[in-house]
PDB file of C-alpha atoms in Angstrom:
ATOM      1  CA  LYS A   1      -0.160  -0.094  -0.025  1.00 83.00           C
ATOM      2  CA  GLN A   2       1.464   3.185  -1.152  1.00 87.00           C
ATOM      3  CA  GLU A   3       1.837   5.843   1.608  1.00 91.00           C
ATOM      4  CA  VAL A   4       3.513   9.399   0.888  1.00 94.00           C
ATOM      5  CA  THR A   5       4.595  11.783   3.487  1.00 95.00           C
ATOM      6  CA  GLN A   6       5.867  15.320   3.489  1.00 96.00           C
ATOM      7  CA  ILE A   7       8.353  17.128   5.427  1.00 93.00           C
ATOM      8  CA  PRO A   8       8.064  19.592   7.134  1.00 93.00           C
ATOM      9  CA  ALA A   9       4.648  19.810   7.981  1.00 94.00           C
ATOM     10  CA  ALA A  10       5.188  23.506   8.196  1.00 95.00           C
ATOM     11  CA  LEU A  11       7.536  26.486   6.972  1.00 95.00           C
ATOM     12  CA  SER A  12       7.762  29.731   7.847  1.00 97.00           C
ATOM     13  CA  VAL A  13      10.401  32.138   6.129  1.00 96.00           C
ATOM     14  CA  PRO A  14      11.453  35.549   4.826  1.00 97.00           C
ATOM     15  CA  GLU A  15      10.827  36.808   1.482  1.00 97.00           C
ATOM     16  CA  GLY A  16      13.668  35.644  -0.844  1.00 97.00           C
ATOM     17  CA  GLU A  17      14.629  32.647   0.668  1.00 96.00           C
ATOM     18  CA  ASN A  18      15.389  29.559  -1.817  1.00 97.00           C
ATOM     19  CA  LEU A  19      13.175  26.523  -0.239  1.00 95.00           C
ATOM     20  CA  VAL A  20      13.249  22.880  -0.457  1.00 96.00           C
ATOM     21  CA  LEU A  21       9.851  20.914   0.350  1.00 97.00           C
ATOM     22  CA  ASN A  22      10.169  17.137   0.593  1.00 97.00           C
ATOM     23  CA  CYS A  23       7.787  14.327  -0.313  1.00 97.00           C
ATOM     24  CA  SER A  24       8.750  10.578   0.096  1.00 97.00           C
ATOM     25  CA  PHE A  25       6.861   7.469  -1.042  1.00 95.00           C
ATOM     26  CA  THR A  26       6.831   3.924   0.123  1.00 94.00           C
ATOM     27  CA  ASP A  27       6.330   1.937  -3.388  1.00 90.00           C
ATOM     28  CA  SER A  28       8.703   3.047  -6.004  1.00 87.00           C
ATOM     29  CA  ALA A  29       6.456   1.401  -8.915  1.00 89.00           C
ATOM     30  CA  ILE A  30       5.049   4.897  -9.522  1.00 90.00           C
ATOM     31  CA  TYR A  31       3.452   6.168 -12.928  1.00 87.00           C
ATOM     32  CA  ASN A  32       3.411  10.017 -12.011  1.00 90.00           C
ATOM     33  CA  LEU A  33       4.316  12.442  -8.918  1.00 94.00           C
ATOM     34  CA  GLN A  34       2.718  15.432  -9.448  1.00 94.00           C
ATOM     35  CA  TRP A  35       2.823  18.603  -7.009  1.00 96.00           C
ATOM     36  CA  PHE A  36      -0.206  20.671  -6.231  1.00 95.00           C
ATOM     37  CA  ARG A  37      -0.780  24.248  -4.487  1.00 96.00           C
ATOM     38  CA  GLN A  38      -3.673  24.675  -2.121  1.00 93.00           C
ATOM     39  CA  ASP A  39      -4.698  28.423  -1.118  1.00 92.00           C
ATOM     40  CA  PRO A  40      -7.240  28.324   1.755  1.00 87.00           C
ATOM     41  CA  GLY A  41     -10.389  27.347   0.927  1.00 83.00           C
ATOM     42  CA  LYS A  42      -9.664  26.519  -2.457  1.00 85.00           C
ATOM     43  CA  GLY A  43      -9.392  23.716  -4.589  1.00 86.00           C
ATOM     44  CA  LEU A  44      -6.049  22.254  -5.696  1.00 89.00           C
ATOM     45  CA  THR A  45      -3.782  23.735  -8.255  1.00 91.00           C
ATOM     46  CA  SER A  46      -1.156  21.564 -10.463  1.00 91.00           C
ATOM     47  CA  LEU A  47       2.353  22.888 -10.244  1.00 95.00           C
ATOM     48  CA  LEU A  48       4.568  20.131 -11.858  1.00 95.00           C
ATOM     49  CA  LEU A  49       4.310  16.715 -13.065  1.00 92.00           C
ATOM     50  CA  ILE A  50       6.846  14.082 -13.244  1.00 93.00           C
ATOM     51  CA  GLN A  51       6.608  10.844 -15.354  1.00 90.00           C
ATOM     52  CA  SER A  52       8.341   8.171 -14.144  1.00 90.00           C
ATOM     53  CA  SER A  53      10.503   8.416 -16.458  1.00 90.00           C
ATOM     54  CA  GLN A  54      11.498  11.362 -15.455  1.00 92.00           C
ATOM     55  CA  ARG A  55      13.960  13.035 -13.257  1.00 94.00           C
ATOM     56  CA  GLU A  56      12.977  16.497 -12.982  1.00 95.00           C
ATOM     57  CA  GLN A  57      10.504  19.138 -14.520  1.00 95.00           C
ATOM     58  CA  THR A  58      10.895  22.991 -14.441  1.00 97.00           C
ATOM     59  CA  SER A  59       8.416  25.712 -14.189  1.00 95.00           C
ATOM     60  CA  GLY A  60       9.431  29.584 -13.671  1.00 96.00           C
ATOM     61  CA  ARG A  61      10.639  29.438 -10.059  1.00 97.00           C
ATOM     62  CA  LEU A  62       9.754  26.161  -9.527  1.00 98.00           C
ATOM     63  CA  ASN A  63      11.815  22.966  -9.767  1.00 98.00           C
ATOM     64  CA  ALA A  64      10.720  19.632  -9.088  1.00 97.00           C
ATOM     65  CA  SER A  65      12.926  16.376  -8.855  1.00 97.00           C
ATOM     66  CA  LEU A  66      12.181  12.666  -8.643  1.00 97.00           C
ATOM     67  CA  ASP A  67      14.309   9.863  -7.161  1.00 95.00           C
ATOM     68  CA  LYS A  68      12.208   6.460  -7.620  1.00 93.00           C
ATOM     69  CA  SER A  69      14.693   4.434  -6.103  1.00 92.00           C
ATOM     70  CA  SER A  70      15.171   6.384  -2.882  1.00 94.00           C
ATOM     71  CA  GLY A  71      11.201   7.333  -3.066  1.00 95.00           C
ATOM     72  CA  ARG A  72      11.540  10.944  -2.843  1.00 96.00           C
ATOM     73  CA  SER A  73      10.643  13.782  -4.686  1.00 97.00           C
ATOM     74  CA  THR A  74      11.793  17.248  -3.944  1.00 97.00           C
ATOM     75  CA  LEU A  75      10.020  20.782  -4.799  1.00 97.00           C
ATOM     76  CA  TYR A  76      12.477  23.991  -5.299  1.00 97.00           C
ATOM     77  CA  ILE A  77      10.932  27.256  -5.179  1.00 97.00           C
ATOM     78  CA  ALA A  78      13.575  29.895  -5.928  1.00 97.00           C
ATOM     79  CA  ALA A  79      13.351  33.508  -4.250  1.00 97.00           C
ATOM     80  CA  SER A  80       9.951  32.798  -2.408  1.00 97.00           C
ATOM     81  CA  GLN A  81       7.423  35.662  -2.523  1.00 97.00           C
ATOM     82  CA  PRO A  82       4.674  36.052   0.224  1.00 97.00           C
ATOM     83  CA  GLY A  83       2.261  35.214  -2.754  1.00 97.00           C
ATOM     84  CA  ASP A  84       3.805  31.780  -2.648  1.00 97.00           C
ATOM     85  CA  SER A  85       2.254  31.306   0.799  1.00 97.00           C
ATOM     86  CA  ALA A  86      -0.053  28.234   0.580  1.00 97.00           C
ATOM     87  CA  THR A  87       0.013  24.590   1.089  1.00 96.00           C
ATOM     88  CA  TYR A  88       1.801  22.183  -0.885  1.00 97.00           C
ATOM     89  CA  LEU A  89       1.075  18.899  -1.645  1.00 95.00           C
ATOM     90  CA  CYS A  90       2.896  16.113  -3.320  1.00 96.00           C
ATOM     91  CA  ALA A  91       0.848  12.925  -4.770  1.00 94.00           C
ATOM     92  CA  ALA A  92       2.270   9.884  -6.019  1.00 93.00           C
ATOM     93  CA  SER A  93      -0.172   7.804  -8.779  1.00 89.00           C
ATOM     94  CA  GLY A  94      -0.151   4.560 -10.107  1.00 81.00           C
ATOM     95  CA  THR A  95      -2.265   4.170 -13.706  1.00 73.00           C
ATOM     96  CA  TYR A  96      -5.538   4.590 -11.654  1.00 76.00           C
ATOM     97  CA  LYS A  97      -5.559   6.902  -8.172  1.00 80.00           C
ATOM     98  CA  TYR A  98      -3.265   9.128  -6.622  1.00 87.00           C
ATOM     99  CA  ILE A  99      -2.154   8.877  -2.785  1.00 88.00           C
ATOM    100  CA  PHE A 100      -1.527  12.087  -1.578  1.00 91.00           C
ATOM    101  CA  GLY A 101       0.783  13.416   1.341  1.00 92.00           C
ATOM    102  CA  THR A 102      -0.061  15.232   4.479  1.00 89.00           C
ATOM    103  CA  GLY A 103       1.093  18.878   2.774  1.00 94.00           C
ATOM    104  CA  THR A 104       3.868  21.370   3.810  1.00 96.00           C
ATOM    105  CA  ARG A 105       2.292  24.828   4.912  1.00 96.00           C
ATOM    106  CA  LEU A 106       4.202  27.441   3.367  1.00 97.00           C
ATOM    107  CA  LYS A 107       3.913  31.240   5.252  1.00 97.00           C
ATOM    108  CA  VAL A 108       6.398  33.684   3.070  1.00 97.00           C
ATOM    109  CA  LEU A 109       6.968  36.773   5.261  1.00 96.00           C
ATOM    110  CA  ALA A 110       7.382  40.220   3.600  1.00 94.00           C
TER     111      ALA A 110
ATOM    112  CA  GLY B   1      -4.405  23.120 -18.853  1.00 62.00           C
ATOM    113  CA  ALA B   2      -7.634  21.044 -18.740  1.00 68.00           C
ATOM    114  CA  VAL B   3     -10.266  22.595 -16.346  1.00 87.00           C
ATOM    115  CA  VAL B   4     -12.587  20.988 -13.981  1.00 91.00           C
ATOM    116  CA  SER B   5     -15.353  23.236 -13.073  1.00 93.00           C
ATOM    117  CA  GLN B   6     -17.311  22.131  -9.517  1.00 95.00           C
ATOM    118  CA  HIS B   7     -20.412  23.427  -8.519  1.00 95.00           C
ATOM    119  CA  PRO B   8     -21.609  24.618  -6.264  1.00 96.00           C
ATOM    120  CA  SER B   9     -18.717  26.510  -4.587  1.00 94.00           C
ATOM    121  CA  TRP B  10     -20.698  26.552  -1.169  1.00 94.00           C
ATOM    122  CA  VAL B  11     -24.057  25.234   0.400  1.00 96.00           C
ATOM    123  CA  ILE B  12     -25.771  25.710   3.508  1.00 96.00           C
ATOM    124  CA  CYS B  13     -28.366  23.129   4.030  1.00 96.00           C
ATOM    125  CA  LYS B  14     -30.434  22.168   7.207  1.00 96.00           C
ATOM    126  CA  SER B  15     -30.291  18.557   8.688  1.00 97.00           C
ATOM    127  CA  GLY B  16     -31.993  15.914   6.930  1.00 96.00           C
ATOM    128  CA  THR B  17     -31.686  17.205   2.991  1.00 97.00           C
ATOM    129  CA  SER B  18     -29.820  16.014   0.796  1.00 97.00           C
ATOM    130  CA  VAL B  19     -27.605  17.962  -1.518  1.00 97.00           C
ATOM    131  CA  LYS B  20     -26.039  17.217  -5.099  1.00 97.00           C
ATOM    132  CA  ILE B  21     -22.732  18.273  -6.379  1.00 97.00           C
ATOM    133  CA  GLU B  22     -21.626  18.606  -9.716  1.00 96.00           C
ATOM    134  CA  CYS B  23     -18.255  17.957 -11.107  1.00 95.00           C
ATOM    135  CA  ARG B  24     -17.680  18.588 -14.987  1.00 94.00           C
ATOM    136  CA  SER B  25     -14.571  17.951 -17.244  1.00 91.00           C
ATOM    137  CA  LEU B  26     -14.788  21.323 -19.448  1.00 89.00           C
ATOM    138  CA  ASP B  27     -12.472  20.465 -22.174  1.00 84.00           C
ATOM    139  CA  PHE B  28     -11.674  16.736 -21.932  1.00 84.00           C
ATOM    140  CA  GLN B  29     -13.379  13.456 -21.168  1.00 85.00           C
ATOM    141  CA  ALA B  30     -12.888  11.873 -18.229  1.00 85.00           C
ATOM    142  CA  THR B  31     -14.137   7.755 -17.821  1.00 83.00           C
ATOM    143  CA  THR B  32     -12.851   8.423 -14.288  1.00 87.00           C
ATOM    144  CA  MET B  33     -13.334  10.720 -11.792  1.00 92.00           C
ATOM    145  CA  PHE B  34     -12.630  11.115  -8.151  1.00 93.00           C
ATOM    146  CA  TRP B  35     -14.288  12.358  -5.160  1.00 95.00           C
ATOM    147  CA  TYR B  36     -12.174  13.738  -2.197  1.00 94.00           C
ATOM    148  CA  ARG B  37     -12.710  15.062   1.428  1.00 95.00           C
ATOM    149  CA  GLN B  38     -11.055  17.282   3.347  1.00 92.00           C
ATOM    150  CA  PHE B  39     -11.211  18.016   6.830  1.00 87.00           C
ATOM    151  CA  PRO B  40      -9.574  21.679   8.225  1.00 83.00           C
ATOM    152  CA  LYS B  41      -5.840  21.433   7.978  1.00 79.00           C
ATOM    153  CA  GLN B  42      -5.910  18.042   6.844  1.00 82.00           C
ATOM    154  CA  SER B  43      -4.845  16.754   3.556  1.00 84.00           C
ATOM    155  CA  LEU B  44      -7.214  14.715   0.871  1.00 87.00           C
ATOM    156  CA  MET B  45      -9.443  11.615   1.749  1.00 89.00           C
ATOM    157  CA  LEU B  46     -10.390   9.883  -1.215  1.00 90.00           C
ATOM    158  CA  MET B  47     -13.848   8.789  -0.950  1.00 95.00           C
ATOM    159  CA  ALA B  48     -14.770   7.051  -4.124  1.00 94.00           C
ATOM    160  CA  THR B  49     -13.653   6.477  -7.732  1.00 92.00           C
ATOM    161  CA  SER B  50     -16.501   7.728 -10.231  1.00 90.00           C
ATOM    162  CA  ASN B  51     -16.945   5.276 -13.312  1.00 85.00           C
ATOM    163  CA  GLU B  52     -18.495   6.582 -16.349  1.00 86.00           C
ATOM    164  CA  GLY B  53     -21.786   4.087 -17.150  1.00 84.00           C
ATOM    165  CA  SER B  54     -21.030   1.864 -14.101  1.00 86.00           C
ATOM    166  CA  LYS B  55     -21.068   1.913 -10.364  1.00 89.00           C
ATOM    167  CA  ALA B  56     -18.820   3.981  -8.412  1.00 92.00           C
ATOM    168  CA  THR B  57     -16.169   2.493  -6.172  1.00 93.00           C
ATOM    169  CA  TYR B  58     -15.675   3.187  -2.672  1.00 95.00           C
ATOM    170  CA  GLU B  59     -13.077   3.582  -0.462  1.00 93.00           C
ATOM    171  CA  GLN B  60     -12.889   1.580   2.867  1.00 93.00           C
ATOM    172  CA  GLY B  61     -15.447   3.058   5.377  1.00 94.00           C
ATOM    173  CA  VAL B  62     -17.238   5.496   3.057  1.00 95.00           C
ATOM    174  CA  GLU B  63     -20.795   4.766   3.393  1.00 95.00           C
ATOM    175  CA  LYS B  64     -22.238   4.465  -0.461  1.00 93.00           C
ATOM    176  CA  ASP B  65     -25.759   5.074   0.569  1.00 95.00           C
ATOM    177  CA  LYS B  66     -25.009   8.447   1.889  1.00 96.00           C
ATOM    178  CA  PHE B  67     -22.664   9.524  -0.472  1.00 97.00           C
ATOM    179  CA  LEU B  68     -24.787   8.557  -3.860  1.00 96.00           C
ATOM    180  CA  ILE B  69     -22.001   9.118  -6.910  1.00 94.00           C
ATOM    181  CA  ASN B  70     -23.402   9.114 -10.695  1.00 91.00           C
ATOM    182  CA  HIS B  71     -21.243   9.457 -13.659  1.00 90.00           C
ATOM    183  CA  ALA B  72     -23.657   9.546 -16.434  1.00 83.00           C
ATOM    184  CA  SER B  73     -21.693  11.003 -19.103  1.00 88.00           C
ATOM    185  CA  LEU B  74     -17.681  11.454 -20.049  1.00 88.00           C
ATOM    186  CA  THR B  75     -17.834  15.118 -18.626  1.00 91.00           C
ATOM    187  CA  LEU B  76     -19.991  14.908 -15.378  1.00 93.00           C
ATOM    188  CA  SER B  77     -20.089  13.139 -12.194  1.00 94.00           C
ATOM    189  CA  THR B  78     -22.450  14.087  -9.281  1.00 95.00           C
ATOM    190  CA  LEU B  79     -22.104  13.579  -5.582  1.00 97.00           C
ATOM    191  CA  THR B  80     -25.083  13.697  -3.622  1.00 97.00           C
ATOM    192  CA  VAL B  81     -24.916  13.552   0.075  1.00 97.00           C
ATOM    193  CA  THR B  82     -28.262  12.215   1.205  1.00 97.00           C
ATOM    194  CA  SER B  83     -29.832  13.132   4.775  1.00 96.00           C
ATOM    195  CA  ALA B  84     -27.116  15.570   5.862  1.00 96.00           C
ATOM    196  CA  HIS B  85     -26.054  15.732   9.070  1.00 96.00           C
ATOM    197  CA  PRO B  86     -23.632  18.228  10.736  1.00 96.00           C
ATOM    198  CA  GLU B  87     -20.946  15.918  10.824  1.00 95.00           C
ATOM    199  CA  ASP B  88     -21.092  15.862   7.035  1.00 96.00           C
ATOM    200  CA  SER B  89     -19.941  19.583   6.994  1.00 96.00           C
ATOM    201  CA  SER B  90     -16.788  19.200   4.818  1.00 95.00           C
ATOM    202  CA  PHE B  91     -14.995  20.648   2.015  1.00 95.00           C
ATOM    203  CA  TYR B  92     -15.784  18.365  -0.959  1.00 96.00           C
ATOM    204  CA  ILE B  93     -13.261  18.277  -3.815  1.00 94.00           C
ATOM    205  CA  CYS B  94     -13.939  16.266  -7.434  1.00 94.00           C
ATOM    206  CA  SER B  95     -10.761  15.531  -9.861  1.00 92.00           C
ATOM    207  CA  ALA B  96      -9.980  13.997 -12.965  1.00 89.00           C
ATOM    208  CA  ARG B  97      -7.241  12.733 -14.731  1.00 81.00           C
ATOM    209  CA  ASP B  98      -6.580  13.811 -18.360  1.00 79.00           C
ATOM    210  CA  TRP B  99      -5.601  10.792 -20.457  1.00 73.00           C
ATOM    211  CA  GLY B 100      -6.019  12.751 -23.591  1.00 69.00           C
ATOM    212  CA  LEU B 101      -5.360  12.182 -26.922  1.00 57.00           C
ATOM    213  CA  ALA B 102      -2.434  14.580 -27.438  1.00 55.00           C
ATOM    214  CA  GLN B 103       1.207  13.205 -26.495  1.00 51.00           C
ATOM    215  CA  PRO B 104       2.807  13.043 -24.213  1.00 57.00           C
ATOM    216  CA  ASN B 105      -0.205  11.295 -22.339  1.00 63.00           C
ATOM    217  CA  THR B 106       0.293  12.126 -18.942  1.00 72.00           C
ATOM    218  CA  GLY B 107      -2.588  11.041 -17.341  1.00 77.00           C
ATOM    219  CA  GLU B 108      -2.416  14.696 -15.260  1.00 82.00           C
ATOM    220  CA  LEU B 109      -4.507  15.055 -12.395  1.00 84.00           C
ATOM    221  CA  PHE B 110      -7.194  18.367 -12.245  1.00 87.00           C
ATOM    222  CA  PHE B 111      -9.182  19.486  -9.605  1.00 89.00           C
ATOM    223  CA  GLY B 112     -12.497  21.343  -9.044  1.00 90.00           C
ATOM    224  CA  GLU B 113     -12.231  24.459  -6.810  1.00 91.00           C
ATOM    225  CA  GLY B 114     -14.532  22.436  -4.066  1.00 93.00           C
ATOM    226  CA  SER B 115     -17.444  22.566  -2.415  1.00 95.00           C
ATOM    227  CA  ARG B 116     -17.668  23.790   0.870  1.00 95.00           C
ATOM    228  CA  LEU B 117     -20.886  22.260   2.631  1.00 96.00           C
ATOM    229  CA  THR B 118     -22.208  23.257   5.853  1.00 96.00           C
ATOM    230  CA  VAL B 119     -25.194  21.249   7.603  1.00 96.00           C
ATOM    231  CA  LEU B 120     -27.117  23.049   9.893  1.00 96.00           C
TER     232      LEU B 120
END
């Protein structure tokens, strides 16, 4: 049974810092690893998707890496801004359904 | 990216009434949609998988008679909370995977905006 955990659970940083959010999964037989952002009271917005054959994906200030052998993915946020404040969730999927991590609540202070 | 629309975004109802939430994939066909429930400051809990043209698959511990799911077309799934009670108050979110014809065929997951249900 796939289990996904995220560390840290919460993070508060000053504006401009570079951040690393961690995601671990127990079953390396994944199809995709996807990172999402959730603002309070809202649905989830897809940030980056890494297919099992890929090692990383980049979008703007975001970079996500995937190491299937160690069961880890990281989300790197460069030059953080107050607008990045949100909860970040990672999810690992087979071809059927996604299993979500517990999330990292990020607060970037101006 | 693909768009999933969910309606209503919030609803308040009296105890004992039923509430229907709609989830639509606007620009892709979704043979499978997923319904999640989220409690405050917690992650998403998968409730059930909605399968177009067949019965939904419920996760362990989820009452199928309480949470009725219908997936009548490739773009619409509905969740009906029957005889709602205050403990059913929660944030419900639907999602769908885009297994579109365009390559790469990633099966990326897209979410609706969520529906906040408050049962008085």
